[in-house]
Short mmCIF file of C-alpha atoms and ligand atoms in Angstrom, two decimals:
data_model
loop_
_atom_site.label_atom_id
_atom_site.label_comp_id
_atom_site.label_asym_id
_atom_site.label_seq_id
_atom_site.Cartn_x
_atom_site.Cartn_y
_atom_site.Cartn_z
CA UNK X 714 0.00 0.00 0.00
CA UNK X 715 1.32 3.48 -0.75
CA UNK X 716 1.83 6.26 1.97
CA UNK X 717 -0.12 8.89 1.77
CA UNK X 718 1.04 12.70 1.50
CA UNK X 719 0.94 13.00 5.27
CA UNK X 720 1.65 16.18 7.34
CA UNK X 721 2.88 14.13 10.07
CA UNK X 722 5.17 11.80 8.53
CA UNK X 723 6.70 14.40 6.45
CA UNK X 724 7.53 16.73 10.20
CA UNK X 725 8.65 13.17 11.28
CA UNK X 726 11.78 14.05 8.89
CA UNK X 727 12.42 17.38 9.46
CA UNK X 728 15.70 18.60 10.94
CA UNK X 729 17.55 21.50 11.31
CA UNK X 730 15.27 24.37 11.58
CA UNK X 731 12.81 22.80 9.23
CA UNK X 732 10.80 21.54 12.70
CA UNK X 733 9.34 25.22 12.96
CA UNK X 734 7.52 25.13 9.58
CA UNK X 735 3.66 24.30 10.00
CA UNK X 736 2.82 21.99 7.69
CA UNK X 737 -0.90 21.86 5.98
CA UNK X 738 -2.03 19.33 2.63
CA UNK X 739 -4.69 20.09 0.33
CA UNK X 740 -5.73 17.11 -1.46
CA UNK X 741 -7.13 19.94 -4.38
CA UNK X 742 -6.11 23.40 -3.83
CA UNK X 743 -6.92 26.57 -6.69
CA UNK X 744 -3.12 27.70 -6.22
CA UNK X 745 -0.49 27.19 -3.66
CA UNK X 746 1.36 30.36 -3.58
CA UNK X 747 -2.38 32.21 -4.49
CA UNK X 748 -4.06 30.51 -1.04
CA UNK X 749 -0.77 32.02 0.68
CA UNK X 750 -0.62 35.36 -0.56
CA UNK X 751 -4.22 35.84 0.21
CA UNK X 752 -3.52 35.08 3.80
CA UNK X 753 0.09 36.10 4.20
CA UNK X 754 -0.70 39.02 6.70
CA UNK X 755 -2.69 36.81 9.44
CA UNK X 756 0.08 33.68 8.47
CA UNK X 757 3.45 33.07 10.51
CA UNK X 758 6.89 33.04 9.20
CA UNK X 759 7.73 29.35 7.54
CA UNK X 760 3.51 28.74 6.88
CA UNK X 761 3.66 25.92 4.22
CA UNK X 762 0.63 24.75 2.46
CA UNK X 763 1.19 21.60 -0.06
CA UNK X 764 -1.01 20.30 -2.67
CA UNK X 765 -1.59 16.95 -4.93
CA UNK X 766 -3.51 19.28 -7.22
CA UNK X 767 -3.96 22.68 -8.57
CA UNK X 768 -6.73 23.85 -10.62
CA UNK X 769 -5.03 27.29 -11.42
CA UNK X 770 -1.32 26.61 -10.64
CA UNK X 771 0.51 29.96 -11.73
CA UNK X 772 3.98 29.90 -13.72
CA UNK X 773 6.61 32.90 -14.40
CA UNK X 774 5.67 35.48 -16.41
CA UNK X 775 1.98 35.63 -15.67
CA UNK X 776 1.44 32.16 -17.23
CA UNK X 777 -0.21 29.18 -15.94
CA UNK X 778 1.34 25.57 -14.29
CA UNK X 779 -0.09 22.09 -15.68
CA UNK X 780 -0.51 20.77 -12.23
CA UNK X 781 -1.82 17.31 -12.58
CA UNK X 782 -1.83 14.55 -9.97
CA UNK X 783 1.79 12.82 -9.93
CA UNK X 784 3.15 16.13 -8.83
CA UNK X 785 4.01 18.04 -5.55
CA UNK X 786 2.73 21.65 -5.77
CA UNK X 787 4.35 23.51 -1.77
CA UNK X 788 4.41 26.81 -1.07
CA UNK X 789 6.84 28.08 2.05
CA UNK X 790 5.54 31.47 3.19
CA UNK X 791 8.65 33.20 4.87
CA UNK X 792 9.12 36.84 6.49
CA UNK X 793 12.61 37.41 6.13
CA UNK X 794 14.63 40.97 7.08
CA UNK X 795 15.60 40.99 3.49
CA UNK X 796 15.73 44.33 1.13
CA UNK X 797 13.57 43.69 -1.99
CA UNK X 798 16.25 43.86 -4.26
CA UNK X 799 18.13 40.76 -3.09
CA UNK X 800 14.67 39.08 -3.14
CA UNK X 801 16.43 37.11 -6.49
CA UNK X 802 18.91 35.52 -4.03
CA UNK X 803 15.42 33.43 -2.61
CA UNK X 804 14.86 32.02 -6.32
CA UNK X 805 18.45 31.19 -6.73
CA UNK X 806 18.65 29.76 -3.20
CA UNK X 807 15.33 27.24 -3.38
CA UNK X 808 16.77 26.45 -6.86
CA UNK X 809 19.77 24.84 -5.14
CA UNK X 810 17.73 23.26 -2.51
CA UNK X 811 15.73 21.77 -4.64
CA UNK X 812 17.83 20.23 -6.59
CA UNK X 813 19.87 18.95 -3.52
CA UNK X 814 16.85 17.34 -2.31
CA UNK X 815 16.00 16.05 -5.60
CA UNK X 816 19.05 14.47 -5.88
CA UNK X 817 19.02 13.10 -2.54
CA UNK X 818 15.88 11.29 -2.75
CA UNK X 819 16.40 9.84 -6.65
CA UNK X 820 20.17 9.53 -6.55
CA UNK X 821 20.05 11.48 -10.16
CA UNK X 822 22.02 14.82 -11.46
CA UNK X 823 19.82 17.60 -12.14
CA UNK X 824 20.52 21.29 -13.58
CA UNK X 825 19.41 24.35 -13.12
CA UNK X 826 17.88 26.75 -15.77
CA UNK X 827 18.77 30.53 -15.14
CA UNK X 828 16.47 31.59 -13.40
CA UNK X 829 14.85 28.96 -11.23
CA UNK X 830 13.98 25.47 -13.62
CA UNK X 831 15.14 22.49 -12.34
CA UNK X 832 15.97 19.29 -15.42
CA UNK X 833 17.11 15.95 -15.45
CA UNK X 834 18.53 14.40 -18.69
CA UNK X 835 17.45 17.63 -20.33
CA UNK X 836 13.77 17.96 -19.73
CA UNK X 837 12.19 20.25 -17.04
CA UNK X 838 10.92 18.57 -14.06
CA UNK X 839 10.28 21.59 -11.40
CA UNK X 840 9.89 25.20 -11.73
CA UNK X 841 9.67 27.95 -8.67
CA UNK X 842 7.77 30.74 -8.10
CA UNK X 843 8.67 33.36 -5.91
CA UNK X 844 6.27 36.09 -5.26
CA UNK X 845 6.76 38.79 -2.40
CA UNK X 846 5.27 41.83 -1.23
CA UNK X 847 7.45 44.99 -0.67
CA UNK X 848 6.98 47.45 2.51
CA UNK X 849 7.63 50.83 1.03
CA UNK X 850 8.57 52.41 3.80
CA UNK X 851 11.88 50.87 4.53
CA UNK X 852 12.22 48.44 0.92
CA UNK X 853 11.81 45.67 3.08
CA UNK X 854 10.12 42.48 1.79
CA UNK X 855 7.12 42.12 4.11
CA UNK X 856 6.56 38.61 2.91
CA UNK X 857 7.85 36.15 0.27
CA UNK X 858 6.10 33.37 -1.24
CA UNK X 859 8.31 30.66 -2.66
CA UNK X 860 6.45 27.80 -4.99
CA UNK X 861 7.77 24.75 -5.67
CA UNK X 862 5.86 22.70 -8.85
CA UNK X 863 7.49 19.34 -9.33
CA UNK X 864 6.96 16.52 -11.41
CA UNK X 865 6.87 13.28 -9.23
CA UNK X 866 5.47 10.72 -11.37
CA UNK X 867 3.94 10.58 -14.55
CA UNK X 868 -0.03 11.28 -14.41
CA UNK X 869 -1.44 8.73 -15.20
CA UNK X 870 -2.14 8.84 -19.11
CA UNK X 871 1.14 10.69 -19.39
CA UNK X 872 1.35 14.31 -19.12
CA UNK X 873 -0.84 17.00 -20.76
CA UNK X 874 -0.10 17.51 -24.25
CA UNK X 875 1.32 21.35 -23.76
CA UNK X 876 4.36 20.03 -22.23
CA UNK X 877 4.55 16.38 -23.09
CA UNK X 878 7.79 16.99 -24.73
CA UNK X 879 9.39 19.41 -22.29
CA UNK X 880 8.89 17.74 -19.22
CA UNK X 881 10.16 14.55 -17.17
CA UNK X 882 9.33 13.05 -13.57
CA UNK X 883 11.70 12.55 -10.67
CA UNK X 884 10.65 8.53 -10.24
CA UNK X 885 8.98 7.65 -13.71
CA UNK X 886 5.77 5.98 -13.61
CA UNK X 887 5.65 5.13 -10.40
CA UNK X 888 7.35 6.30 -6.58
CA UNK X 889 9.38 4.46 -3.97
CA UNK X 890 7.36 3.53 -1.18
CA UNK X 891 7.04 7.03 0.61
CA UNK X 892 8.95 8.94 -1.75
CA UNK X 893 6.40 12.19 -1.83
CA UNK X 894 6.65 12.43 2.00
CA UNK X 895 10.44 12.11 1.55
CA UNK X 896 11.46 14.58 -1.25
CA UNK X 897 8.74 16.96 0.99
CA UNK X 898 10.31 17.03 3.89
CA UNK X 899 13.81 16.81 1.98
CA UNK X 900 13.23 20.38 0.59
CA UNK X 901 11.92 21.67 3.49
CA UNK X 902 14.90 20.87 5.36
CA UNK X 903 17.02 21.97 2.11
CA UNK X 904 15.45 25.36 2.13
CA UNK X 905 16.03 25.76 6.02
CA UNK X 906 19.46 25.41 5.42
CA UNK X 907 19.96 27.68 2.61
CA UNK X 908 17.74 30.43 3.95
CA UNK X 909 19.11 30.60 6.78
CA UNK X 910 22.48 30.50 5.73
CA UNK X 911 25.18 33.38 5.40
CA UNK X 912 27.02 31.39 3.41
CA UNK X 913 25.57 33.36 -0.30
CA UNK X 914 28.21 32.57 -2.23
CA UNK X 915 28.48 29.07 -1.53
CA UNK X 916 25.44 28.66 -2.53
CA UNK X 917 26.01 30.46 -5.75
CA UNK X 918 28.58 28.45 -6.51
CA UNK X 919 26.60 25.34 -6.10
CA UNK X 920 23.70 27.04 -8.52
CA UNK X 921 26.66 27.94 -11.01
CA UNK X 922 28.01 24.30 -11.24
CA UNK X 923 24.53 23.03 -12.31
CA UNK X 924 23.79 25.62 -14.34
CA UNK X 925 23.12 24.26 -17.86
CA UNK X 926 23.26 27.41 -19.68
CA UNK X 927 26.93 28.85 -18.72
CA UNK X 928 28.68 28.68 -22.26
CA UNK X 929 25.54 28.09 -24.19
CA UNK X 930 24.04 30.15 -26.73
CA UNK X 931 20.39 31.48 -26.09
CA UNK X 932 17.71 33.25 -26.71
CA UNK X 933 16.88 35.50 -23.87
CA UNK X 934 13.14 37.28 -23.78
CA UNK X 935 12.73 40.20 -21.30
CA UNK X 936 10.32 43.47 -21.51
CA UNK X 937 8.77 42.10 -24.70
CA UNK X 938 12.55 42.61 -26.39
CA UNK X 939 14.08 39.44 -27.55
CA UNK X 940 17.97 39.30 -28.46
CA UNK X 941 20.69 36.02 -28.82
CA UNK X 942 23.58 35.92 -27.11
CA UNK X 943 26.16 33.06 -24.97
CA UNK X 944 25.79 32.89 -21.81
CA UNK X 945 29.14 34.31 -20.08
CA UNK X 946 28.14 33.70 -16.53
CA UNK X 947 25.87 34.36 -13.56
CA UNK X 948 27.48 37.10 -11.34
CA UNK X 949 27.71 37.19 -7.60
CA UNK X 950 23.64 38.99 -7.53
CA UNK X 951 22.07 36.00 -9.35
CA UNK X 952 22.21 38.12 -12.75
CA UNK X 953 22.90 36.52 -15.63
CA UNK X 954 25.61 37.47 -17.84
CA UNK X 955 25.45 37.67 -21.52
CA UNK X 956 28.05 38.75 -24.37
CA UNK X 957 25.72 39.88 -27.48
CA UNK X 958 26.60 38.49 -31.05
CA UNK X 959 28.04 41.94 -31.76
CA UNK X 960 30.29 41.33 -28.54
CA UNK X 961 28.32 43.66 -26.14
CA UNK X 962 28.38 42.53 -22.48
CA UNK X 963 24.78 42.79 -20.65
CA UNK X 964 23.46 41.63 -17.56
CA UNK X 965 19.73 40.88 -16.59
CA UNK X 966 17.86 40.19 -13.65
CA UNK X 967 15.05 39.29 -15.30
CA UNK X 968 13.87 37.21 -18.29
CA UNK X 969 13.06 33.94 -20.17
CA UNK X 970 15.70 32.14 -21.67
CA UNK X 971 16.00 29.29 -24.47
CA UNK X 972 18.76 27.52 -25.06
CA UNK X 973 19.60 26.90 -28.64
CA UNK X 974 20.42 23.55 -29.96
C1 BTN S 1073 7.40 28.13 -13.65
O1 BTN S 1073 7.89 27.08 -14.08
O2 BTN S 1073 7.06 29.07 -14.40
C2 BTN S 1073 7.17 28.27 -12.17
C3 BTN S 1073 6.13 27.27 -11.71
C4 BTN S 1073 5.83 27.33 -10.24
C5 BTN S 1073 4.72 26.36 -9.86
C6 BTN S 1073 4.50 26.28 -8.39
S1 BTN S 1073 3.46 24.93 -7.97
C7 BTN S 1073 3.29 25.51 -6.36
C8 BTN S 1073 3.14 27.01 -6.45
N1 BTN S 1073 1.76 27.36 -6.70
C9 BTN S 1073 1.58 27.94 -7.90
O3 BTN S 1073 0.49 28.32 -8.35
N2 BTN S 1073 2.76 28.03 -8.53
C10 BTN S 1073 3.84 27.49 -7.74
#
């Protein structure tokens, strides 16, 4: 018999810090990070609110996340002393974690897409959200939302046509014996850890080393402009770093990147 998603045997596993977050599962839920941001003023710090479905998961770039059973759709609400502009360390950060736990629990390599896809054996098999709210006052995030979509198993039927070809599953067709409650509570603990860690450029370093567009050439889509260029690096902020085909040097915060083949 298969465990369930279970709040209780997930905080069973939690170490390190993670033991603070509260832990709630919606067997069907409209969105994840939505259901937090709605709340986020009445919520505590480290709030987490997990899913088997989502009826209007949300993507990047105002579009929307196939979130089909087979998946694991969490949300950690966090209220960190963080200036808003360094809010794109907290992408780059649960990017790493992510992919620690992943490989943790599957024993596989994954990358990283600039800014915050995760892939094994080139197909996409998490993406994060991170959504915040800014205090105006002193540029202080009030809140952060950070959304974690991942692809456990295959729905059954396979998944939905729109990204059939893009996207893979951490276990295939089917899951170890406990394996959602596992990779949960594996990123939560992950995300402790990095969070709460000074250590930034460690961590950057460990983003860097998966990346799997350093050297590549892309295309890279931001404010509706759309231009090719290699990918040089990803600088000490989380920015990427791109040398035009005319050999200008630009940096972004922002955007959508494709790598070309
Ligand atoms: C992307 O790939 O564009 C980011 C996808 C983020 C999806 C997660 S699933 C949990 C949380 N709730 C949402 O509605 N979105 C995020």
């Amino acid at each position: 018999m298969k465990a369930e998603l279970s709040a209780e045997k997930i905080k069973e596993m939690l170490v390190g810090g993670a033991e603070k977050y509260s832990i709630t599962i919606f067997d069907e839920i409209h969105s994840t990070n939505s259901y937090l941001k709605e709340k986020a003023e009445g919520l505590a710090d480290g709030t987490v609110i997990i899913a088997k479905r989502q009826t209007a998961g949300r993507g990047r770039l105002g579009r929307s996340f196939v979130s089909d059973r087979g998946g694991l759709y969490m949300s950690l609400l966090i209220k960190p002393n963080l200036e808003a502009e360094k809010s794109i360390f907290l992408t780059t950060a649960a990017a790493v974690a992510v992919a620690r736990a992943i490989e943790e629990v599957s024993g596989k390599d994954t990358g990283i897409k600039w800014v915050n896809d995760i892939f094994i054996d080139g197909k996409k098999v998490c993406g994060i959200l991170t959504e915040g709210a800014t205090n105006t006052e002193d540029g202080l995030l009030q809140y952060a939302v950070i959304g974690i979509g991942i692809n456990v198993t295959e729905p059954e039927g396979g998944f939905a046509k729109e990204i059939a070809d893009i996207a893979i599953s951490v276990f295939g067709k089917a899951s170890p014996e406990n394996a959602e409650n596992e990779l949960a509570a594996k990123i939560l603990n992950q995300l402790s850890i990095v969070l709460n860690s000074p250590q930034e450029s460690e961590i950057l370093d460990q983003y860097r080393q998966r990346s799997i567009v350093i050297g590549k050439k892309v295309d890279i889509i931001y404010e509706d402009a759309s231009l090719s260029a290699t990918v040089t690096g990803i600088d000490d902020s989380a920015a990427i770093i791109l040398k035009t085909e005319d050999g200008k040097i630009i940096r972004k915060t922002s955007g959508e990147i494709s790598v070309r083949i």
